[in-house]
Amino acid sequence: MTKKGDGPAIVRRRNCDDEELMHILASLQIIEPENIVRLANKRNLTKFCKDVGRRLKAAYGHMKDCSLSSSQKMYANLIDGVESLYETICLNEPYKRKFEAHSSCFKKLYNELDNCDGPKDWVEDSNKTRLCKAYENIVDCYMIKTAMICGPEAADIFKKLLINVLRATVVTDCGLRTRATGGNIQTKPIMSERTYEMIYLIIIVILIVVLINVSGRSKKK
């Protein structure tokens, strides 16, 4: 604590500790923004909400007593993304019920989404065009896989969670927005109409192949 002339005391806060911040992120099991959404895919939602709520309280308790350096802001952004996940899936009851209705299928998605990860440290890219392209590719990949495995309705529900988390984590404005209205989260279209057409076309092709195989087996009998 120091004084400037006869004025009030100026409190100089200590710098946040890198190791403590990394420990917090490790306890939350997050490295990149897209990892955050998958936290809710592999665990019982009630236990998940209780555990994450406790860890977030500890994280913000640590950060309020110290100053973040410019290089540590990314840590704080990732923690903000987890908070957005928590608020969306744990505190928004209408959305939580919709998510739980598809939770068994969302759990199957956990390992399927590995290939959707963006380039290493993509969120720190100073090139906005390249960063936003990685952002859009991640969203499209998640939505296509979710639609194929769990169906279009589940994909729409999952999309709202994904965009809320990315919006809280990624500082750069890539033009993707969500807003909460009366407990219902609304999202501007994320994928182009052509992307949606591709998803449905892929689903139709898969169904046709399945029907052909079933028909072939029936004829052999």
Short mmCIF file of C-alpha atoms in Angstrom, two decimals:
data_model
loop_
_atom_site.label_atom_id
_atom_site.label_comp_id
_atom_site.label_asym_id
_atom_site.label_seq_id
_atom_site.Cartn_x
_atom_site.Cartn_y
_atom_site.Cartn_z
CA MET A 1 0.00 0.00 0.00
CA THR A 2 1.39 3.46 -0.92
CA LYS A 3 0.31 7.07 -0.54
CA LYS A 4 0.39 9.87 -3.09
CA GLY A 5 0.90 13.14 -1.20
CA ASP A 6 -1.77 13.57 1.45
CA GLY A 7 -4.40 11.79 -0.62
CA PRO A 8 -6.01 8.40 0.06
CA ALA A 9 -3.90 5.27 0.19
CA ILE A 10 -3.44 3.51 -3.16
CA VAL A 11 -3.63 -0.26 -2.91
CA ARG A 12 -1.36 -2.04 -5.35
CA ARG A 13 -2.74 -5.50 -5.96
CA ARG A 14 -0.39 -8.38 -6.50
CA ASN A 15 -0.10 -9.93 -9.94
CA CYS A 16 -2.14 -13.07 -10.55
CA ASP A 17 -0.08 -16.23 -10.33
CA ASP A 18 0.36 -18.14 -13.61
CA GLU A 19 0.54 -21.50 -11.89
CA GLU A 20 -2.65 -20.87 -9.93
CA LEU A 21 -4.52 -19.86 -13.08
CA MET A 22 -3.24 -22.92 -14.93
CA HIS A 23 -4.32 -25.08 -11.99
CA ILE A 24 -7.83 -23.59 -12.21
CA LEU A 25 -8.01 -24.30 -15.97
CA ALA A 26 -6.68 -27.83 -15.44
CA SER A 27 -9.32 -28.48 -12.77
CA LEU A 28 -11.96 -27.35 -15.28
CA GLN A 29 -10.31 -29.49 -17.98
CA ILE A 30 -10.14 -26.74 -20.58
CA ILE A 31 -7.37 -25.76 -22.99
CA GLU A 32 -9.22 -24.21 -25.93
CA PRO A 33 -12.70 -22.56 -26.15
CA GLU A 34 -14.20 -25.50 -28.07
CA ASN A 35 -13.23 -27.84 -25.22
CA ILE A 36 -15.56 -25.98 -22.86
CA VAL A 37 -18.79 -27.14 -24.53
CA ARG A 38 -17.72 -30.78 -24.31
CA LEU A 39 -17.50 -30.55 -20.51
CA ALA A 40 -21.25 -31.05 -20.26
CA ASN A 41 -21.30 -33.98 -22.71
CA LYS A 42 -19.66 -36.64 -20.60
CA ARG A 43 -21.09 -36.26 -17.10
CA ASN A 44 -24.31 -36.28 -15.11
CA LEU A 45 -25.66 -32.76 -15.53
CA THR A 46 -26.68 -32.24 -11.89
CA LYS A 47 -23.24 -33.26 -10.61
CA PHE A 48 -21.60 -31.25 -13.37
CA CYS A 49 -23.45 -28.06 -12.42
CA LYS A 50 -22.64 -28.45 -8.74
CA ASP A 51 -18.96 -29.12 -9.42
CA VAL A 52 -18.48 -26.34 -11.98
CA GLY A 53 -20.34 -23.82 -9.82
CA ARG A 54 -17.93 -24.54 -6.98
CA ARG A 55 -14.85 -24.28 -9.20
CA LEU A 56 -16.03 -21.03 -10.78
CA LYS A 57 -16.54 -19.50 -7.35
CA ALA A 58 -12.96 -20.43 -6.43
CA ALA A 59 -11.63 -19.09 -9.76
CA TYR A 60 -13.26 -15.69 -9.45
CA GLY A 61 -12.35 -15.58 -5.77
CA HIS A 62 -8.72 -15.89 -6.79
CA MET A 63 -8.87 -13.36 -9.63
CA LYS A 64 -10.62 -10.60 -7.66
CA ASP A 65 -7.62 -10.32 -5.34
CA CYS A 66 -4.98 -9.94 -8.07
CA SER A 67 -4.28 -8.12 -11.32
CA LEU A 68 -4.25 -9.96 -14.64
CA SER A 69 -1.38 -9.27 -17.01
CA SER A 70 -2.13 -8.91 -20.73
CA SER A 71 -0.84 -12.45 -21.32
CA GLN A 72 -3.19 -13.80 -18.63
CA LYS A 73 -6.36 -12.31 -20.14
CA MET A 74 -6.81 -15.46 -22.23
CA TYR A 75 -7.03 -17.51 -19.04
CA ALA A 76 -9.77 -15.21 -17.78
CA ASN A 77 -11.59 -15.45 -21.13
CA LEU A 78 -11.61 -19.25 -20.92
CA ILE A 79 -13.01 -19.07 -17.39
CA ASP A 80 -15.67 -16.62 -18.65
CA GLY A 81 -16.56 -19.22 -21.27
CA VAL A 82 -17.10 -21.82 -18.55
CA GLU A 83 -19.28 -19.32 -16.69
CA SER A 84 -21.37 -18.84 -19.84
CA LEU A 85 -21.73 -22.63 -20.13
CA TYR A 86 -22.78 -22.78 -16.47
CA GLU A 87 -25.34 -19.97 -16.84
CA THR A 88 -26.81 -21.47 -20.02
CA ILE A 89 -27.01 -25.11 -19.05
CA CYS A 90 -27.36 -24.94 -15.26
CA LEU A 91 -29.27 -21.72 -14.49
CA ASN A 92 -31.55 -21.50 -17.54
CA GLU A 93 -34.18 -24.13 -16.66
CA PRO A 94 -36.09 -24.13 -20.00
CA TYR A 95 -32.85 -24.68 -21.90
CA LYS A 96 -31.58 -27.23 -19.38
CA ARG A 97 -34.70 -29.37 -19.92
CA LYS A 98 -34.20 -29.28 -23.69
CA PHE A 99 -30.53 -30.23 -23.33
CA GLU A 100 -31.32 -33.10 -20.95
CA ALA A 101 -33.86 -34.50 -23.42
CA HIS A 102 -30.94 -35.22 -25.78
CA SER A 103 -28.24 -35.83 -23.16
CA SER A 104 -27.80 -39.54 -23.94
CA CYS A 105 -27.00 -38.73 -27.57
CA PHE A 106 -24.82 -35.75 -26.62
CA LYS A 107 -22.68 -38.12 -24.56
CA LYS A 108 -22.07 -40.18 -27.71
CA LEU A 109 -20.78 -37.01 -29.37
CA TYR A 110 -17.94 -36.53 -26.90
CA ASN A 111 -15.25 -38.43 -28.83
CA GLU A 112 -16.74 -37.61 -32.24
CA LEU A 113 -15.96 -33.91 -31.83
CA ASP A 114 -12.18 -34.32 -31.52
CA ASN A 115 -11.71 -33.63 -35.22
CA CYS A 116 -13.62 -30.35 -34.91
CA ASP A 117 -10.95 -28.63 -32.83
CA GLY A 118 -9.45 -25.50 -34.35
CA PRO A 119 -5.75 -24.90 -35.02
CA LYS A 120 -3.56 -24.60 -31.93
CA ASP A 121 -4.02 -21.21 -30.19
CA TRP A 122 -6.42 -20.11 -32.94
CA VAL A 123 -8.27 -17.79 -30.57
CA GLU A 124 -5.08 -15.73 -30.08
CA ASP A 125 -4.56 -15.19 -33.82
CA SER A 126 -4.12 -11.46 -34.55
CA ASN A 127 -5.45 -11.98 -38.09
CA LYS A 128 -9.22 -11.47 -37.77
CA THR A 129 -10.06 -13.14 -41.09
CA ARG A 130 -8.12 -16.27 -40.19
CA LEU A 131 -9.47 -16.34 -36.63
CA CYS A 132 -13.09 -15.95 -37.73
CA LYS A 133 -12.63 -18.64 -40.38
CA ALA A 134 -11.42 -21.05 -37.69
CA TYR A 135 -14.39 -19.98 -35.52
CA GLU A 136 -16.89 -20.69 -38.31
CA ASN A 137 -15.24 -24.01 -39.21
CA ILE A 138 -15.52 -25.19 -35.60
CA VAL A 139 -19.20 -24.23 -35.41
CA ASP A 140 -20.01 -25.87 -38.77
CA CYS A 141 -18.14 -29.06 -37.82
CA TYR A 142 -19.93 -29.33 -34.48
CA MET A 143 -23.31 -28.75 -36.07
CA ILE A 144 -22.84 -31.22 -38.92
CA LYS A 145 -21.71 -34.00 -36.58
CA THR A 146 -24.48 -33.26 -34.07
CA ALA A 147 -27.13 -33.25 -36.80
CA MET A 148 -25.88 -36.54 -38.26
CA ILE A 149 -25.66 -38.34 -34.91
CA CYS A 150 -28.47 -36.76 -32.88
CA GLY A 151 -30.72 -35.07 -35.46
CA PRO A 152 -31.42 -31.46 -36.53
CA GLU A 153 -33.42 -30.55 -33.40
CA ALA A 154 -30.59 -31.63 -31.10
CA ALA A 155 -28.11 -29.78 -33.33
CA ASP A 156 -30.08 -26.56 -32.92
CA ILE A 157 -30.09 -26.95 -29.12
CA PHE A 158 -26.38 -27.72 -29.04
CA LYS A 159 -25.63 -24.78 -31.35
CA LYS A 160 -27.09 -22.31 -28.87
CA LEU A 161 -24.81 -23.55 -26.12
CA LEU A 162 -21.75 -23.55 -28.39
CA ILE A 163 -22.28 -19.98 -29.60
CA ASN A 164 -22.93 -18.66 -26.08
CA VAL A 165 -19.65 -20.16 -24.90
CA LEU A 166 -17.60 -18.97 -27.88
CA ARG A 167 -19.07 -15.47 -27.67
CA ALA A 168 -17.97 -15.24 -24.03
CA THR A 169 -14.50 -16.60 -24.78
CA VAL A 170 -13.50 -15.07 -28.11
CA VAL A 171 -12.86 -11.33 -27.86
CA THR A 172 -12.82 -10.77 -31.63
CA ASP A 173 -16.26 -10.02 -33.08
CA CYS A 174 -16.93 -12.55 -35.84
CA GLY A 175 -20.54 -11.51 -36.30
CA LEU A 176 -22.12 -14.49 -34.52
CA ARG A 177 -24.60 -13.49 -31.85
CA THR A 178 -27.00 -15.06 -29.35
CA ARG A 179 -29.31 -13.40 -26.88
CA ALA A 180 -31.55 -14.66 -24.09
CA THR A 181 -35.23 -13.69 -24.24
CA GLY A 182 -37.70 -14.84 -21.62
CA GLY A 183 -35.64 -17.90 -20.76
CA ASN A 184 -35.35 -18.97 -24.38
CA ILE A 185 -31.99 -18.52 -26.06
CA GLN A 186 -32.29 -17.30 -29.62
CA THR A 187 -29.51 -17.50 -32.14
CA LYS A 188 -28.97 -15.86 -35.50
CA PRO A 189 -28.38 -18.38 -38.28
CA ILE A 190 -24.86 -19.76 -37.87
CA MET A 191 -24.51 -21.86 -40.96
CA SER A 192 -25.40 -20.92 -44.49
CA GLU A 193 -28.44 -22.44 -46.18
CA ARG A 194 -26.07 -24.47 -48.33
CA THR A 195 -24.46 -25.98 -45.23
CA TYR A 196 -27.87 -27.00 -43.90
CA GLU A 197 -28.71 -28.46 -47.31
CA MET A 198 -25.48 -30.48 -47.20
CA ILE A 199 -26.35 -31.84 -43.76
CA TYR A 200 -29.80 -32.99 -44.85
CA LEU A 201 -28.40 -34.39 -48.10
CA ILE A 202 -25.83 -36.44 -46.17
CA ILE A 203 -28.55 -37.73 -43.84
CA ILE A 204 -30.76 -38.67 -46.82
CA VAL A 205 -27.86 -40.47 -48.56
CA ILE A 206 -27.14 -42.44 -45.38
CA LEU A 207 -30.82 -43.43 -45.10
CA ILE A 208 -30.89 -44.52 -48.76
CA VAL A 209 -27.77 -46.65 -48.29
CA VAL A 210 -29.29 -48.26 -45.19
CA LEU A 211 -32.55 -48.99 -47.03
CA ILE A 212 -30.67 -50.51 -49.99
CA ASN A 213 -28.70 -52.77 -47.64
CA VAL A 214 -31.85 -53.85 -45.81
CA SER A 215 -33.63 -54.49 -49.12
CA GLY A 216 -30.67 -56.54 -50.42
CA ARG A 217 -30.62 -58.71 -47.33
CA SER A 218 -34.36 -59.31 -47.60
CA LYS A 219 -34.04 -60.50 -51.23
CA LYS A 220 -31.23 -62.92 -50.31
CA LYS A 221 -33.49 -64.52 -47.72
#
